[in-house]
CSV table of C-alpha atoms in Angstrom, one decimal:
chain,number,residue,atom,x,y,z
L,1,UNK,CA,136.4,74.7,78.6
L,2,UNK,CA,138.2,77.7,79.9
L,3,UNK,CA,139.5,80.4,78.1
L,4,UNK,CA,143.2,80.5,78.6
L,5,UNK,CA,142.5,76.8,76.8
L,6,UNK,CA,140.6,78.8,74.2
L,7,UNK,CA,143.1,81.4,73.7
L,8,UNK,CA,145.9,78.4,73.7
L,9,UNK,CA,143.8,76.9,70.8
L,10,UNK,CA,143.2,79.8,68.7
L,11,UNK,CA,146.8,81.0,68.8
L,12,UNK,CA,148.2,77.4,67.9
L,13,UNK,CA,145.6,77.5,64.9
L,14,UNK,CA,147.6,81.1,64.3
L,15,UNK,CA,151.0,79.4,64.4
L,16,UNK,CA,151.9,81.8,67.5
L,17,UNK,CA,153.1,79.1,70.2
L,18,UNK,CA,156.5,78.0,70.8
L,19,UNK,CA,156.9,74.4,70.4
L,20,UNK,CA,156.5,72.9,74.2
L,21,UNK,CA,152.8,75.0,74.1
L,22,UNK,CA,151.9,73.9,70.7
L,23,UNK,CA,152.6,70.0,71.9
L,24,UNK,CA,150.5,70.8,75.0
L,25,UNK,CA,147.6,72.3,72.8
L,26,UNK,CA,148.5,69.0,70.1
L,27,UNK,CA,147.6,66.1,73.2
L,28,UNK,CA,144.7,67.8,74.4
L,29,UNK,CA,143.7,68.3,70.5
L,30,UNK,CA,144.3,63.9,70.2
L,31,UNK,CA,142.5,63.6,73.6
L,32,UNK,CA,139.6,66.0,73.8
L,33,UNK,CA,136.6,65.7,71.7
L,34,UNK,CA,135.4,69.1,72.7
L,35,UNK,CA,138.9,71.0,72.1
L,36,UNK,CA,138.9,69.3,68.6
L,37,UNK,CA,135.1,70.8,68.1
L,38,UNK,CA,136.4,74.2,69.1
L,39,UNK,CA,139.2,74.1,67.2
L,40,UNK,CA,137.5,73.0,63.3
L,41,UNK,CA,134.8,75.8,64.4
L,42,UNK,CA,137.9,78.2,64.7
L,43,UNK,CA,139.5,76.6,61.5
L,44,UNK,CA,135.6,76.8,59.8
L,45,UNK,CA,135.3,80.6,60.3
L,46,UNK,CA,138.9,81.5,59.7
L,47,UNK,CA,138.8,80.2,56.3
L,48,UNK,CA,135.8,81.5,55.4
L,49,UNK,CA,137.0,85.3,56.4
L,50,UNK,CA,140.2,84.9,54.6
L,51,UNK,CA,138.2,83.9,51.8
L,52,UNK,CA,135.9,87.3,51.5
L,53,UNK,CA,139.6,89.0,52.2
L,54,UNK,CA,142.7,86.6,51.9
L,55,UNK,CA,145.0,89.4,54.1
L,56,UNK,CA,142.5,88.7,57.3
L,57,UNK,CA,143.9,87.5,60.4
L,58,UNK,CA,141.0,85.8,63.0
L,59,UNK,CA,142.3,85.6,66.6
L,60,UNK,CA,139.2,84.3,68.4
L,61,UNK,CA,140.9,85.2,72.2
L,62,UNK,CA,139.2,85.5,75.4
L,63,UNK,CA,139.1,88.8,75.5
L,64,UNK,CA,137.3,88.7,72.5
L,65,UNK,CA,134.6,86.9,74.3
L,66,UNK,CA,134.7,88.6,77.3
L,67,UNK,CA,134.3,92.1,75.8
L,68,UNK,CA,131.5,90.6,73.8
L,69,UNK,CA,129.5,89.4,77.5
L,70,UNK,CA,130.4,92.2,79.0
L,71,UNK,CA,128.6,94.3,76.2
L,72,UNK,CA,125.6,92.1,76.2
L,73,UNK,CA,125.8,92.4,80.2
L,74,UNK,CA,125.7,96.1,80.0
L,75,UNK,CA,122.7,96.3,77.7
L,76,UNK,CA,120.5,93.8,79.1
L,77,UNK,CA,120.8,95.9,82.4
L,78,UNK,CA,120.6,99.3,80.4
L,79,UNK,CA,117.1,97.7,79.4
L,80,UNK,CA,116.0,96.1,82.5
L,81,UNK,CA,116.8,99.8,84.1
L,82,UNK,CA,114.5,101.6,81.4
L,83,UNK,CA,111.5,98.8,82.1
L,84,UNK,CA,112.1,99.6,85.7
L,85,UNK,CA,111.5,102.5,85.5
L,86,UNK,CA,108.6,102.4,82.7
L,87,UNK,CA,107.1,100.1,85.4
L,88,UNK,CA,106.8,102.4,88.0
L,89,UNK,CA,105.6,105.8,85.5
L,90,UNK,CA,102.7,102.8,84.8
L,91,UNK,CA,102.1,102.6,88.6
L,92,UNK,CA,102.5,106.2,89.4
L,93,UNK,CA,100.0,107.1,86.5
L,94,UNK,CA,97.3,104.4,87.2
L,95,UNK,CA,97.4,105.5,91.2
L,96,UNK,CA,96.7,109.3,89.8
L,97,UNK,CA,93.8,108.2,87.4
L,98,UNK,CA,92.2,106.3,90.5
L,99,UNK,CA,93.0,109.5,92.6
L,100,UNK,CA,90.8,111.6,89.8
L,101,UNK,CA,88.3,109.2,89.4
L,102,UNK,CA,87.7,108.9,92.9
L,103,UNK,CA,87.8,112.8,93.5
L,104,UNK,CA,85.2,113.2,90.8
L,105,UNK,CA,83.3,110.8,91.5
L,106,UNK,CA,82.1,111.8,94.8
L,107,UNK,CA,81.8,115.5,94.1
L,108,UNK,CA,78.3,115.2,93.0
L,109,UNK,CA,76.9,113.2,95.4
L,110,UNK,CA,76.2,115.5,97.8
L,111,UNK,CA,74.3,117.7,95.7
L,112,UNK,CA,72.5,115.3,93.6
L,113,UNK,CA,70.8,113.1,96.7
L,114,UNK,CA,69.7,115.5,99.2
L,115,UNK,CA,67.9,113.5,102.0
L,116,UNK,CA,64.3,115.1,102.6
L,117,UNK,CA,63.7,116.1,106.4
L,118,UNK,CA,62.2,113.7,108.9
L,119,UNK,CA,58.5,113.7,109.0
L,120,UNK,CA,57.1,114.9,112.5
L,121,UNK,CA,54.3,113.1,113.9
L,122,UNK,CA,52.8,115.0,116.6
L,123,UNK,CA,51.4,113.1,119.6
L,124,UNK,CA,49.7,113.6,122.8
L,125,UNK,CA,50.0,111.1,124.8
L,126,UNK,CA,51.5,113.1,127.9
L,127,UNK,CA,51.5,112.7,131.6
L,128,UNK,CA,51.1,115.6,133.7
L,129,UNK,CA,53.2,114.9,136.9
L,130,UNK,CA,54.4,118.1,138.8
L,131,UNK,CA,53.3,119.8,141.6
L,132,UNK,CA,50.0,121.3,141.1
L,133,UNK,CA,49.5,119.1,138.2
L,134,UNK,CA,45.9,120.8,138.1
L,135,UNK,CA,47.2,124.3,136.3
L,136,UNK,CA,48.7,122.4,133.5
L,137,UNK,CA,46.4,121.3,131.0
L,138,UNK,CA,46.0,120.7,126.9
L,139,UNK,CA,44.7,123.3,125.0
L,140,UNK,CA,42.0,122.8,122.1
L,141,UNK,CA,43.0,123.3,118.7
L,142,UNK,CA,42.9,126.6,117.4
L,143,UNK,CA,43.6,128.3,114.4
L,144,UNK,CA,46.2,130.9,114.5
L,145,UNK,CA,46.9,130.9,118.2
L,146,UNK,CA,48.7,127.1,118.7
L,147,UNK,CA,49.7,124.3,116.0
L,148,UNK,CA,47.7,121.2,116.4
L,149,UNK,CA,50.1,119.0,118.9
L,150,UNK,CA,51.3,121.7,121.3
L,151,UNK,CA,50.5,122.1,124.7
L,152,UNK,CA,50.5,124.9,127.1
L,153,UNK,CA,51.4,125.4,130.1
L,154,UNK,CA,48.9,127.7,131.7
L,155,UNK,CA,50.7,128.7,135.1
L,156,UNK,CA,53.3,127.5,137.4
L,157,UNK,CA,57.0,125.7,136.9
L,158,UNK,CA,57.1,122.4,136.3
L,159,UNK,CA,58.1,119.1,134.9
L,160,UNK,CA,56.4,117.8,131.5
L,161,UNK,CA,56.7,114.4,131.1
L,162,UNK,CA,56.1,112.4,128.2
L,163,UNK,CA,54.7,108.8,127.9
L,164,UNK,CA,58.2,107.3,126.6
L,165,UNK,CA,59.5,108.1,130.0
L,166,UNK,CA,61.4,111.1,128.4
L,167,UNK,CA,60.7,114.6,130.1
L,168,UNK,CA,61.8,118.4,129.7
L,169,UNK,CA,61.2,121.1,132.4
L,170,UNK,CA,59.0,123.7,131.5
L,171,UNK,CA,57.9,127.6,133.1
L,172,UNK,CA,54.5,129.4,132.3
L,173,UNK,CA,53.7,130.3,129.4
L,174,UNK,CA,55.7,128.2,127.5
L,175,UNK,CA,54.6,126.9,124.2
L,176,UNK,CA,55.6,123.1,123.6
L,177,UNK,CA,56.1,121.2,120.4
L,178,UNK,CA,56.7,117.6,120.7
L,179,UNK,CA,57.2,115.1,117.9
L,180,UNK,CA,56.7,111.7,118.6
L,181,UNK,CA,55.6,111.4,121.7
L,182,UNK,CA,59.2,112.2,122.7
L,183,UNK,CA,61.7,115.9,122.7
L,184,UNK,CA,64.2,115.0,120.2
L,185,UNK,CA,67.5,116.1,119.4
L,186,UNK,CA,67.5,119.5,118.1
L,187,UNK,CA,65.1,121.2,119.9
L,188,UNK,CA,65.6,124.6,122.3
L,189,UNK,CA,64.0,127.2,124.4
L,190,UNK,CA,64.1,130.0,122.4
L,191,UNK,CA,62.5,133.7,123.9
L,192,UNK,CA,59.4,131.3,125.8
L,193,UNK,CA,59.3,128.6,122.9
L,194,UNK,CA,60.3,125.4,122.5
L,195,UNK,CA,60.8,125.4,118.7
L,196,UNK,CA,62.5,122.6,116.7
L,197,UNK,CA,65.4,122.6,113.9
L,198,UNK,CA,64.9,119.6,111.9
L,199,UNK,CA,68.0,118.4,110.4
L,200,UNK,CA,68.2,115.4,107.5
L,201,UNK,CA,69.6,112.7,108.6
């Protein structure tokens, strides 16, 4: 039903229509089961007011009931605008409690699991190949002069060549440390040695 029928109906209950309207309202009344419905609610709640205060006039118009959606309309967005934006503090404060934990997290790691150095193993399995191979040649072991695995090279430049095909280029009296039978990364020349920084890996 629409509400100029509404308004028509609560204003005929009112005794406020001229005659040709209050017929109008009086055939839809005989014709219209949901008209008469509307009309013995209006009748039900005007008697009941004039009953807590007989001086009471009800006038149930559309306006009424559009100022009464347009409140609720107003307040249900009010509080779908303060969930909004309850929703997002929510997400903006569980995304900084990640950030912390994550940040705190892995602070100690580094300090707490420190990996122990790589253990050399010395070998000599070398190949002498270099012209005049015969002035290059392993020294024995001894205390305090070389470190058991080096080799010296006694005279001449020339080219020290490992077993694992790997090879480094070396000039007299240069002492050599090799670790597993091969030069690895982090070794250098340093004032006639070839010394070695070990790094963890």
């Amino acid at each position: 039903m629409n509400e100029e029928l509404e308004r028509k109906i609560s204003l005929y209950l009112d005794g406020e229509l001229d005659e040709r309207e209050a017929a109008e309202v009086e055939r839809l009344l005989g014709s219209d089961a949901e008209a008469r419905a509307l009309a013995e609610g209006f009748r039900r709640v005007g008697e009941e007011l004039r009953a807590l205060d007989p001086s009471a006039r009800v006038e149930a118009s559309g306006g009424f009931f559009r100022s009464v959606l347009e409140r609720a309309r107003r307040r249900e967005a009010a509080e779908r605008a303060a969930l909004r934006r309850l929703r997002y503090a929510a997400v903006a404060a569980a995304a900084a409690i990640a950030f912390l934990l994550a940040f705190f997290a892995g602070r100690g790691k580094g300090e707490a699991v420190r990996p122990s150095p790589p253990e050399v193993t010395f070998a000599m399995a070398f190949e002498f190949k270099a012209p005049g191979a015969e002035g290059w040649r392993p020294l024995p072991e001894s205390p305090g002069r070389l470190a058991p695995g080096t080799v010296l090279v006694s005279r001449g430049v020339g080219l020290l060549k490992f077993a694992d095909g790997s090879s480094v280029s070396a000039a007299d009296g240069t002492v050599l440390l090799a670790g597993s039978s091969r030069v690895p990364d982090g070794f250098a020349l340093l004032k006639g040695k070839l010394t070695v920084d070990v790094r963890g890996v």
